[in-house]
CSV table of C-alpha atoms and ligand atoms in Angstrom, one decimal:
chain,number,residue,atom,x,y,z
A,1,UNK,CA,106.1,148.5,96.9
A,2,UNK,CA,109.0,146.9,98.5
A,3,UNK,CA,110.3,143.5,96.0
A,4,UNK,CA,110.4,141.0,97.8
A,5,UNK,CA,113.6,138.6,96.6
A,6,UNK,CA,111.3,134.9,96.2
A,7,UNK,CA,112.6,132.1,98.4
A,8,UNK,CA,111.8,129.3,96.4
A,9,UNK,CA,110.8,126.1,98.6
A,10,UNK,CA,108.6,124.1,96.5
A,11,UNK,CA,111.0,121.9,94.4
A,12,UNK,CA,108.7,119.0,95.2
A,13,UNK,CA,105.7,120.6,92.8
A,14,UNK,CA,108.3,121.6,90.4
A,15,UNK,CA,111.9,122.7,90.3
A,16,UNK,CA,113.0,125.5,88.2
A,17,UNK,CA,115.3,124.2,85.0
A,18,UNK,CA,118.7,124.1,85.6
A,19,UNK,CA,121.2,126.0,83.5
A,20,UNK,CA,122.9,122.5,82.6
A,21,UNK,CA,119.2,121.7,81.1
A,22,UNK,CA,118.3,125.0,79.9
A,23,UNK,CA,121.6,125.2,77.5
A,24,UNK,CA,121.6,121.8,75.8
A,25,UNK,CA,117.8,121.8,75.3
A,26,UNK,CA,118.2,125.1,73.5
A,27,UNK,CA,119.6,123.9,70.0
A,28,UNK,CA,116.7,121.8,69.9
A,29,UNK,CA,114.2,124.5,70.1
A,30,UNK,CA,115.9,126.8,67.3
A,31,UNK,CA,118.3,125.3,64.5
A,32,UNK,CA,117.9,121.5,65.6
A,33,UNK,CA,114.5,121.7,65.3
A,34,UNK,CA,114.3,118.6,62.9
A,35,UNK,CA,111.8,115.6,63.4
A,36,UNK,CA,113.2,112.8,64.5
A,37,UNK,CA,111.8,110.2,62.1
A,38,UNK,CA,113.3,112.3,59.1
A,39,UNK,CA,116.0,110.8,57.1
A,40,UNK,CA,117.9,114.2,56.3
A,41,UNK,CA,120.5,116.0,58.3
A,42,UNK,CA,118.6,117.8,60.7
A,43,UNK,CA,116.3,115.0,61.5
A,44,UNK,CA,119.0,112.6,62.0
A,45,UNK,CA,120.6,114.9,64.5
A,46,UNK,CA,117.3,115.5,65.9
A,47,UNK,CA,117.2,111.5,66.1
A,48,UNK,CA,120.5,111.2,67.7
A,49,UNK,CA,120.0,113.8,70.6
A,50,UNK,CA,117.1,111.9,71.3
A,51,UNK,CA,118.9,108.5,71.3
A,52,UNK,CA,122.0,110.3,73.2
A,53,UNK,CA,119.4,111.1,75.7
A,54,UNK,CA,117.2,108.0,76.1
A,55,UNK,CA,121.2,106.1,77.0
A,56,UNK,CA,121.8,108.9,79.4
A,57,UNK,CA,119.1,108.4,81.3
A,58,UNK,CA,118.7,104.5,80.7
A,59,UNK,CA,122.3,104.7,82.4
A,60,UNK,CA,121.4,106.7,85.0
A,61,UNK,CA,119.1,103.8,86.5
A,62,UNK,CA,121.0,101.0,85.4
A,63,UNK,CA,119.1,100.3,82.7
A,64,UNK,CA,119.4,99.5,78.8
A,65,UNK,CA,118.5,102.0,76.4
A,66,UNK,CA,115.7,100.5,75.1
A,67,UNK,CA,114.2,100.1,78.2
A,68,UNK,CA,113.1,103.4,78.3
A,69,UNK,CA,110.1,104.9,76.6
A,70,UNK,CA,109.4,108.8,76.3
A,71,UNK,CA,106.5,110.1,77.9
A,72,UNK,CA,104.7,113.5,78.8
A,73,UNK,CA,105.8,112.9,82.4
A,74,UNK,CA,105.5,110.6,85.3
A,75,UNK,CA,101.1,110.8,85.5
A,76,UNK,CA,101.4,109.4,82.0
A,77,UNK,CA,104.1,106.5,83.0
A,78,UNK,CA,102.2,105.6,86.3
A,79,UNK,CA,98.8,105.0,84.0
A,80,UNK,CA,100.5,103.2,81.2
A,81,UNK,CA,102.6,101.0,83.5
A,82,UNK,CA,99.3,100.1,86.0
A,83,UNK,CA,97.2,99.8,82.4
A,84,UNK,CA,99.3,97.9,80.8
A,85,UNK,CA,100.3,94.9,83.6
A,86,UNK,CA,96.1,95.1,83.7
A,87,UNK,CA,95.5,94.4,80.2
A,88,UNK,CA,98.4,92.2,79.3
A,89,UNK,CA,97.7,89.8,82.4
A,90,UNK,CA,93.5,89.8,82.1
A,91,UNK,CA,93.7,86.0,81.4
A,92,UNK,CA,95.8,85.5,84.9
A,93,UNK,CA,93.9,88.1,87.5
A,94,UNK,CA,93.0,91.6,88.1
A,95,UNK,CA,94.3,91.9,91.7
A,96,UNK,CA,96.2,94.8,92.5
A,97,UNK,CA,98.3,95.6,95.8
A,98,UNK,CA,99.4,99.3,96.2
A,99,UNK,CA,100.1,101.8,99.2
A,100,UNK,CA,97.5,104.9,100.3
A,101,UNK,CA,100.5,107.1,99.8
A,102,UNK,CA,100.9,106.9,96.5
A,103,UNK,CA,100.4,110.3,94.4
A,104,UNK,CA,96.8,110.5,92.9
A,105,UNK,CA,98.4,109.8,89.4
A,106,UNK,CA,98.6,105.9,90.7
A,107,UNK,CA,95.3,106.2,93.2
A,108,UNK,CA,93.4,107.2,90.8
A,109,UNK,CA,94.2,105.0,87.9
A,110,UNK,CA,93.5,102.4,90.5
A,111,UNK,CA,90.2,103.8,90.9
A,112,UNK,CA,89.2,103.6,87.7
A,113,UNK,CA,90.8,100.4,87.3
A,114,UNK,CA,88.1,98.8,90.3
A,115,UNK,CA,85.3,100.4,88.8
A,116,UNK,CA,86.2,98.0,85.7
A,117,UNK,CA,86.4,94.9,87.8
A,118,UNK,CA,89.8,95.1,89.6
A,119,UNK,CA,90.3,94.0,93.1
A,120,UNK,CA,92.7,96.5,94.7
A,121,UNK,CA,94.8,95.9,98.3
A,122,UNK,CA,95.7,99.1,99.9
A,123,UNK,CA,98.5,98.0,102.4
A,124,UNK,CA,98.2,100.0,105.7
A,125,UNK,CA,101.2,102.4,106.4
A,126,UNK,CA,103.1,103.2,110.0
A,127,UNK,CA,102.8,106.9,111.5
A,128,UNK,CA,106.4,107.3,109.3
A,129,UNK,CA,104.4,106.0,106.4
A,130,UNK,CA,106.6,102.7,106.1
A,131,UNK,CA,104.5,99.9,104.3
A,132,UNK,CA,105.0,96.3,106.3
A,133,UNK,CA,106.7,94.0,104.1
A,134,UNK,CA,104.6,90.8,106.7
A,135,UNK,CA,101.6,92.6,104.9
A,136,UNK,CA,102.6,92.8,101.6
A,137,UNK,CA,103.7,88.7,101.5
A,138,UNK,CA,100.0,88.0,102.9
A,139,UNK,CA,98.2,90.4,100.4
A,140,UNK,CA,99.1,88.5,97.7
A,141,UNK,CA,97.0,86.1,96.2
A,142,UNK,CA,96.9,83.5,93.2
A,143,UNK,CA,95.1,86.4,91.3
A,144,UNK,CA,97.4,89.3,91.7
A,145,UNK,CA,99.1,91.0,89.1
A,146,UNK,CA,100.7,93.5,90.1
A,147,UNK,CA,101.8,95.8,93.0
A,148,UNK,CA,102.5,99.3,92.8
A,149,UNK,CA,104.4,100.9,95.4
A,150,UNK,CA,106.4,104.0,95.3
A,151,UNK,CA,109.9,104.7,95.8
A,152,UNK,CA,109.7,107.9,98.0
A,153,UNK,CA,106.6,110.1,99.1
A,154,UNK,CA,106.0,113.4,97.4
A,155,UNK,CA,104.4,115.1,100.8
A,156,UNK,CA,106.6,113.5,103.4
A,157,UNK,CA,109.9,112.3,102.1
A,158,UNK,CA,109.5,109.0,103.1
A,159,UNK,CA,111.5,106.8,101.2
A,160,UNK,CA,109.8,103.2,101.1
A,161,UNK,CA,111.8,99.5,101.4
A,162,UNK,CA,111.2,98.9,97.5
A,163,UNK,CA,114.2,96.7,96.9
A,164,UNK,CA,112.8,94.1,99.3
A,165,UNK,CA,109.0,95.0,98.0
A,166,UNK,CA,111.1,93.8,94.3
A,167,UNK,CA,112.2,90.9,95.6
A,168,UNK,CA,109.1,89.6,97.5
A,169,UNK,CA,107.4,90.4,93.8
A,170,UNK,CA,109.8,89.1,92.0
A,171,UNK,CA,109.8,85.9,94.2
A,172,UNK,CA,106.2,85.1,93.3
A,173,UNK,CA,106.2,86.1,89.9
A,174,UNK,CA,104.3,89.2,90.0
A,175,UNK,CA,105.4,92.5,88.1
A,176,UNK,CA,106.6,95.3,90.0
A,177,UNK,CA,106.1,99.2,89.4
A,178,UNK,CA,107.5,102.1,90.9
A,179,UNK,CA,106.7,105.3,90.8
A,180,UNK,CA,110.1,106.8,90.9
A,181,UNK,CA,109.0,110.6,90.2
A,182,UNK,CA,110.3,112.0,93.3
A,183,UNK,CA,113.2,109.6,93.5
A,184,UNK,CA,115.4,110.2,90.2
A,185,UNK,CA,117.6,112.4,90.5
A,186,UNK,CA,117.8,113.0,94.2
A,187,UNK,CA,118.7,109.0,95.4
A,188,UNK,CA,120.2,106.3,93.2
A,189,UNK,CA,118.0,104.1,91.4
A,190,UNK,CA,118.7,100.7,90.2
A,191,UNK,CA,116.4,99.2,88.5
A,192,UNK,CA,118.2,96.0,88.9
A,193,UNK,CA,119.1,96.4,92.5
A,194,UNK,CA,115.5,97.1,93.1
A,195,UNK,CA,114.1,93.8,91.0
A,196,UNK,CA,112.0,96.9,89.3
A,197,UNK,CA,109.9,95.6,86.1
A,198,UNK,CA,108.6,99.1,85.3
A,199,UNK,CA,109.5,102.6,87.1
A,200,UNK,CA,108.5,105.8,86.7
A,201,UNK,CA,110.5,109.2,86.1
A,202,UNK,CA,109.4,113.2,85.6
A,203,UNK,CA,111.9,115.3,84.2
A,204,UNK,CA,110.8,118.6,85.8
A,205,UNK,CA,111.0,117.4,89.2
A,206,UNK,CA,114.8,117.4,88.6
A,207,UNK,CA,115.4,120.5,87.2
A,208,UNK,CA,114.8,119.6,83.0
A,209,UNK,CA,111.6,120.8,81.0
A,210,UNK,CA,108.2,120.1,82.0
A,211,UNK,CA,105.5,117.8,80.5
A,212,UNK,CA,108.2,114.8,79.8
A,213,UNK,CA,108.8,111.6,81.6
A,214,UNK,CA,109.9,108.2,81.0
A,215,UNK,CA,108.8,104.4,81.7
A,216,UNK,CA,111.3,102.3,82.2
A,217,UNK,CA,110.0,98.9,81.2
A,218,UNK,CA,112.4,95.6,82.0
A,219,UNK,CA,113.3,94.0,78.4
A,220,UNK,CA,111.1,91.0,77.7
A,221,UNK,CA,107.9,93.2,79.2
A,222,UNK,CA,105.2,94.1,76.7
A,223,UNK,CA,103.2,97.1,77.1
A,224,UNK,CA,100.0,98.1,75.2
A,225,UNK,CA,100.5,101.0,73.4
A,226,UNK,CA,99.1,104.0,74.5
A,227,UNK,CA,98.9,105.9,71.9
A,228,UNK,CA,97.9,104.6,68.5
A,229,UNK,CA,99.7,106.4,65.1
A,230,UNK,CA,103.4,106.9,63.5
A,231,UNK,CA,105.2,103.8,65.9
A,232,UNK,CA,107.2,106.4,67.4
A,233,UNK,CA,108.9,104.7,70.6
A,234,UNK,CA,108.5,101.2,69.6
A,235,UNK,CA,105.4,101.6,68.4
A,236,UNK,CA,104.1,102.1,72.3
A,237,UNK,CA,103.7,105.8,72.2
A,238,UNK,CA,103.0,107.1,68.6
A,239,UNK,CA,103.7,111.1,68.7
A,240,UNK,CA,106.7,112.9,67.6
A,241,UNK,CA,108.9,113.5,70.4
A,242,UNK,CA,109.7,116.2,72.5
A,243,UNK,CA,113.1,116.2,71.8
A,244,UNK,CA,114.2,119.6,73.4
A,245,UNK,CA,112.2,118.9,76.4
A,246,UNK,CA,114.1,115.2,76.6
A,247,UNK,CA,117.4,116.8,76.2
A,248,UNK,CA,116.7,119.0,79.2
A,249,UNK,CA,115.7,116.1,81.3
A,250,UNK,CA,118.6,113.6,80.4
A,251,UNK,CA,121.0,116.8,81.1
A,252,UNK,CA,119.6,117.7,84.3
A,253,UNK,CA,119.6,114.0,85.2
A,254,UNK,CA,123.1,113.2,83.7
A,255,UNK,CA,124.6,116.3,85.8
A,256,UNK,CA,123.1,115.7,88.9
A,257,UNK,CA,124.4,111.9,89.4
A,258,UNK,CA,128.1,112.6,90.2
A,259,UNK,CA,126.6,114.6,93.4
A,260,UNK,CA,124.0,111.6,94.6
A,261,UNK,CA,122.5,111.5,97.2
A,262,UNK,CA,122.7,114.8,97.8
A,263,UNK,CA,124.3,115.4,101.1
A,264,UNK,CA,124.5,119.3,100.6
A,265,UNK,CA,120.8,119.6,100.6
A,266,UNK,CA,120.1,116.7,103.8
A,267,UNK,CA,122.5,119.3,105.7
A,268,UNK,CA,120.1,121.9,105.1
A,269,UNK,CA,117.3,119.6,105.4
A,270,UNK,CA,118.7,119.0,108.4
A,271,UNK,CA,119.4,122.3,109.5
A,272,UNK,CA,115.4,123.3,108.9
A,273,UNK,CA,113.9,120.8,110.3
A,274,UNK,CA,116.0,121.1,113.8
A,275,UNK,CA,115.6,125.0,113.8
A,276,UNK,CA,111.3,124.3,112.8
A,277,UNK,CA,111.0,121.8,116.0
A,278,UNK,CA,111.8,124.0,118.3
A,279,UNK,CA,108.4,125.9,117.2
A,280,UNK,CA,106.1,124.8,119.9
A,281,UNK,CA,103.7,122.1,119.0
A,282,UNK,CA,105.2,121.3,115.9
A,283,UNK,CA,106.1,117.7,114.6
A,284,UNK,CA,107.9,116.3,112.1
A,285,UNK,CA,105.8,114.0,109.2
A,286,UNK,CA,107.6,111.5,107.7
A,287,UNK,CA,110.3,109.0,108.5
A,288,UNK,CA,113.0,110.6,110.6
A,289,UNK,CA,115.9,108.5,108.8
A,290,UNK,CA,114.6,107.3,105.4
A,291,UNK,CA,114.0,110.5,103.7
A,292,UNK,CA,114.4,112.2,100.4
A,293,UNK,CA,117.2,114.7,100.6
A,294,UNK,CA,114.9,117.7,99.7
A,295,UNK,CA,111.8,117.7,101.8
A,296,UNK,CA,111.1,119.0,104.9
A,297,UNK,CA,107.3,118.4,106.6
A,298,UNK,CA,105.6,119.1,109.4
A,299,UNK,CA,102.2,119.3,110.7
A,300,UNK,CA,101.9,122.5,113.5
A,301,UNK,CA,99.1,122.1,115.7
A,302,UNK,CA,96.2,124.7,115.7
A,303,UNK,CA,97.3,126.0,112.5
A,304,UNK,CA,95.8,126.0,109.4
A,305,UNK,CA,98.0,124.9,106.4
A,306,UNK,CA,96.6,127.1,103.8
A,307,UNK,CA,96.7,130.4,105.6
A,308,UNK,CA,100.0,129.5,106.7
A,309,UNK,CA,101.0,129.5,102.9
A,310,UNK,CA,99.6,132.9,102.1
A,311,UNK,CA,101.1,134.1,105.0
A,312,UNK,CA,104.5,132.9,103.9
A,313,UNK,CA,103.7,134.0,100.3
A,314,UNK,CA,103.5,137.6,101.5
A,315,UNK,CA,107.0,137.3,103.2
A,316,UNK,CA,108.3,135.8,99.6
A,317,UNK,CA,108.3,132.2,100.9
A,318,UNK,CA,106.8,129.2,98.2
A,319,UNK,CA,105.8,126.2,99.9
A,320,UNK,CA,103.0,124.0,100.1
A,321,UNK,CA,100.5,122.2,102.0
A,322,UNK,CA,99.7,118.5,100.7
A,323,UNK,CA,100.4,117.6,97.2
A,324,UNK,CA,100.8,120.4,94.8
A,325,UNK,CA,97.4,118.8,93.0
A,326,UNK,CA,95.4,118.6,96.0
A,327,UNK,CA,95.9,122.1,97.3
A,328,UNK,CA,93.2,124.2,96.4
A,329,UNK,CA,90.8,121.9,98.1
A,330,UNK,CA,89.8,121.8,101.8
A,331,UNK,CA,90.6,118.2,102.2
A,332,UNK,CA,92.9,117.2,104.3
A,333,UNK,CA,96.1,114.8,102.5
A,334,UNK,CA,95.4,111.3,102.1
A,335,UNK,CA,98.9,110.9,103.2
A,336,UNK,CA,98.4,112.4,106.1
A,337,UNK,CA,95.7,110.9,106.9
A,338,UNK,CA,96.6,107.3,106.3
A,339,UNK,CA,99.8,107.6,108.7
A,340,UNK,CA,97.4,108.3,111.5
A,341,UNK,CA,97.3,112.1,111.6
A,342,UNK,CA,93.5,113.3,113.1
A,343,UNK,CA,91.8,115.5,110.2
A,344,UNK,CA,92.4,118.5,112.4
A,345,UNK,CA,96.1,117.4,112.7
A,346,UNK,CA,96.5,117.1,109.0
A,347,UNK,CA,94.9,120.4,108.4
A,348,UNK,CA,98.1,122.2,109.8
A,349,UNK,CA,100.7,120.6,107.4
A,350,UNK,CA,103.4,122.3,105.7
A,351,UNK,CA,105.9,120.5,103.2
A,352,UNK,CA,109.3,122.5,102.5
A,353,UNK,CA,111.2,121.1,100.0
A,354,UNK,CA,114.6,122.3,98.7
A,355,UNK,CA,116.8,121.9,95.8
A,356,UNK,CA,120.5,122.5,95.1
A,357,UNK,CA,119.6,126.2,94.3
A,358,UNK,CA,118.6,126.7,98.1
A,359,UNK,CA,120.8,128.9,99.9
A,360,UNK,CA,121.7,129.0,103.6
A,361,UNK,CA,120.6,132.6,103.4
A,362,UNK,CA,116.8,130.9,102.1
A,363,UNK,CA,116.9,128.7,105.2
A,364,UNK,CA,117.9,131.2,107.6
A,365,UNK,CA,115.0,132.9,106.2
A,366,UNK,CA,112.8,130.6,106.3
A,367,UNK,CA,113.8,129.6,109.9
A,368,UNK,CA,113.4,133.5,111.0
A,369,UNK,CA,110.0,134.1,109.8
A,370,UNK,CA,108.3,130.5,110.1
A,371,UNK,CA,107.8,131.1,113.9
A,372,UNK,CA,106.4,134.4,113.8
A,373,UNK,CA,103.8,133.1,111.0
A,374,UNK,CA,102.6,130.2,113.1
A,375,UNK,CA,102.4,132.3,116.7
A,376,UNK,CA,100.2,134.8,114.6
A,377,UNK,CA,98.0,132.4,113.1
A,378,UNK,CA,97.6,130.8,116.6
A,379,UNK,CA,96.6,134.0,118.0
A,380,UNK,CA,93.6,134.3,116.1
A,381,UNK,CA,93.1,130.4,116.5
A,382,UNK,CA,90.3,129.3,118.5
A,383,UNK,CA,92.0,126.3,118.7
A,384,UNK,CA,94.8,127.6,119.8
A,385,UNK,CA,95.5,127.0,124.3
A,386,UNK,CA,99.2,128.3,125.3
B,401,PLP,N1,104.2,110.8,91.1
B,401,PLP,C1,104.7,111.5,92.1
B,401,PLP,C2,105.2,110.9,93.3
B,401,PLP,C3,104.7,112.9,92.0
B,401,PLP,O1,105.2,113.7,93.0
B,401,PLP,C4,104.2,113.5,90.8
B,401,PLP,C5,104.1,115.0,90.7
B,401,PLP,O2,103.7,115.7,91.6
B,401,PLP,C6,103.7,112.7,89.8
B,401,PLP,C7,103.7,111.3,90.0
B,401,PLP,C8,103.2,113.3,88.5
B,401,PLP,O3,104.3,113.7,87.7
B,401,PLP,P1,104.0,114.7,86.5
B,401,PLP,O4,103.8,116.0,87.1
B,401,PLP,O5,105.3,114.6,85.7
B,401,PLP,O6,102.9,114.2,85.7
């Protein structure tokens, strides 16, 4: 059997762990492996790695240190930051304005918010899957709490106008999340700039462990806790803490900022998505000009996304169809689907999306092959009219 070499184009669902993040997180899992709450030696290194880390990434955002609280990744920060502003603000409203874009950690906490009483606004987006900031100002009412909106678009790239979303929220006095998972470590944040009262962030979608995250929460803002026990994290996330996993996230993160935003991988961003358009019937998805460094997408007509995937998985080529969580089903993205995109339409998406480890020789590749895996699917395409 012939190996093929994997060409790795799915940093979007996950990113592999950087060396940067692999070596400082390994102390932590052999000789440093003290708990954090212990007074002795080992725990108070233990302690102060995780400290080290928690500044690291506070300063990475512009933010304080203890403005950030550890999680198990950026479904748990989007559910404690939309539960929280629900609970703590019961006595002024339950209205809620979001986006239909936003990753099912944040539609689906919504969901089960309305089924407990919440009223929920889902803005409308463009075909780029811009929100309209006119929209947002006459969504709100004396009732709402919160709005949720994220800071870029895990399926299309799009990269949403968050600092004025801030200042409109800020301007009413209505708290502000962000879901920032895809954002971190690929644009600069500011959680200041962006009038942010609570943000999001994943660690492994930025080359550190999985299963951690963070919440940044403004200072002044109270959450619930979500977990009840030991006080760990200010008492708003009892559980002893992952510390090897948070070192690899804060050193991924930390080593990545001197190279922001990134302008090696919108090159070959670039590069891909010029060389992909010239396949016949194919379009771009997203916005054109305000998009994440790393992610390609297209939608090719008379094609069908998931055979397209195993198709490229035979040639060695990881990449995905809609969100890493919803492929597997037959539906069609929500994403997709809320920029305009017919369910047919939506059915032939493809989202390629790179990280710092992509070669030219991956995109060549990629940009070789791709063609002759969509004119063979359309051959067998009753769909399919030259
Ligand atoms: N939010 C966005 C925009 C994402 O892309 C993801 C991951 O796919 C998440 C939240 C969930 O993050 P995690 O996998 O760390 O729970």
């Amino acid at each position: 059997m012939e190996l093929i070499e994997i060409v790795y184009l799915d940093n979007a669902a996950t990113a592999r762990m950087t060396d940067v993040a692999f070596n400082a997180m390994l102390p932590y899992l052999t000789d440093g492996y003290g708990n954090p709450s212990a007074i002795y030696s080992v725990g108070r290194d233990a302690k102060h790695a995780l400290e080290n880390s928690r500044r690291l990434i506070a300063n990475s955002i512009n933010a304080q240190p203890e403005e950030i609280y550890f999680t198990s990744g950026g479904t748990e920060s989007d559910n404690w930051a939309i539960k929280s502003a629900v609970e703590l603000n019961i006595s002024k409203g339950s209205h809620i304005i979001t986006s239909p874009i936003e990753h099912p950690a944040v539609l689906n906490t919504l969901k089960h918010l309305e089924k407990r009483g919440c009223a929920v606004t889902y803005l409308s987006v463009d075909k780029y899957g811009q929100i309209s900031l006119d929209e947002l100002s006459r969504s709100i009412r004396n009732d709402t709490i919160l709005i949720t909106v994220m800071t870029a678009n895990n399926e299309i790239g799009t990269i949403l106008p968050i600092s004025e979303v801030g200042a409109i929220a800020k301007e009413k006095g209505i708290l502000f999340h962000t879901d920032a998972v895809q954002a971190v470590g690929h644009i600069h944040i500011d959680v200041a700039a962006l009038n942010a009262d609570m943000l999001s962030l994943s660690s492994h979608k930025l080359g550190g462990a999985k299963g951690v995250g963070a919440l940044y929460a403004k200072n002044g803002l109270r959450l619930t806790p979500l977990l009840h026990g030991g006080g760990q994290e200010r008492a708003g996330r009892s559980g002893t803490e992952n510390v090897a996993g948070i070192v690899s996230f804060a050193a991924a993160l930390d080593n990545v900022l001197p190279r922001l935003p990134l302008i090696n991988l919108s090159k070959r961003r670039d590069k891909l998505i010029h060389e992909i358009l010239k396949i016949p019937r194919s379009h771009l998805t997203g916005d054109p000009v305000n998009r994440l460094p790393g992610i390609a997408s297209f939608v090719f007509e008379a094609v069908e996304g998931e055979s397209m995937l195993l198709l490229l998985d035979q040639l060695g080529i990881c990449a995905s169809s809609g969100s890493a969580c919803s492929s597997g089903s037959l539906d069609p993205s929500h994403v997709l689907l809320a920029t305009g995109l017919s369910h047919e339409a939506a059915h032939g998406s493809l989202r390629l999306s790179l990280s710092e480890e992509t070669t030219d020789d991956d995109i060549n590749y990629v940009i070789e092959k791709l063609p002759e895996v969509v004119a063979k699917l359309r051959q067998m395409s009753p769909l399919w009219h030259e």
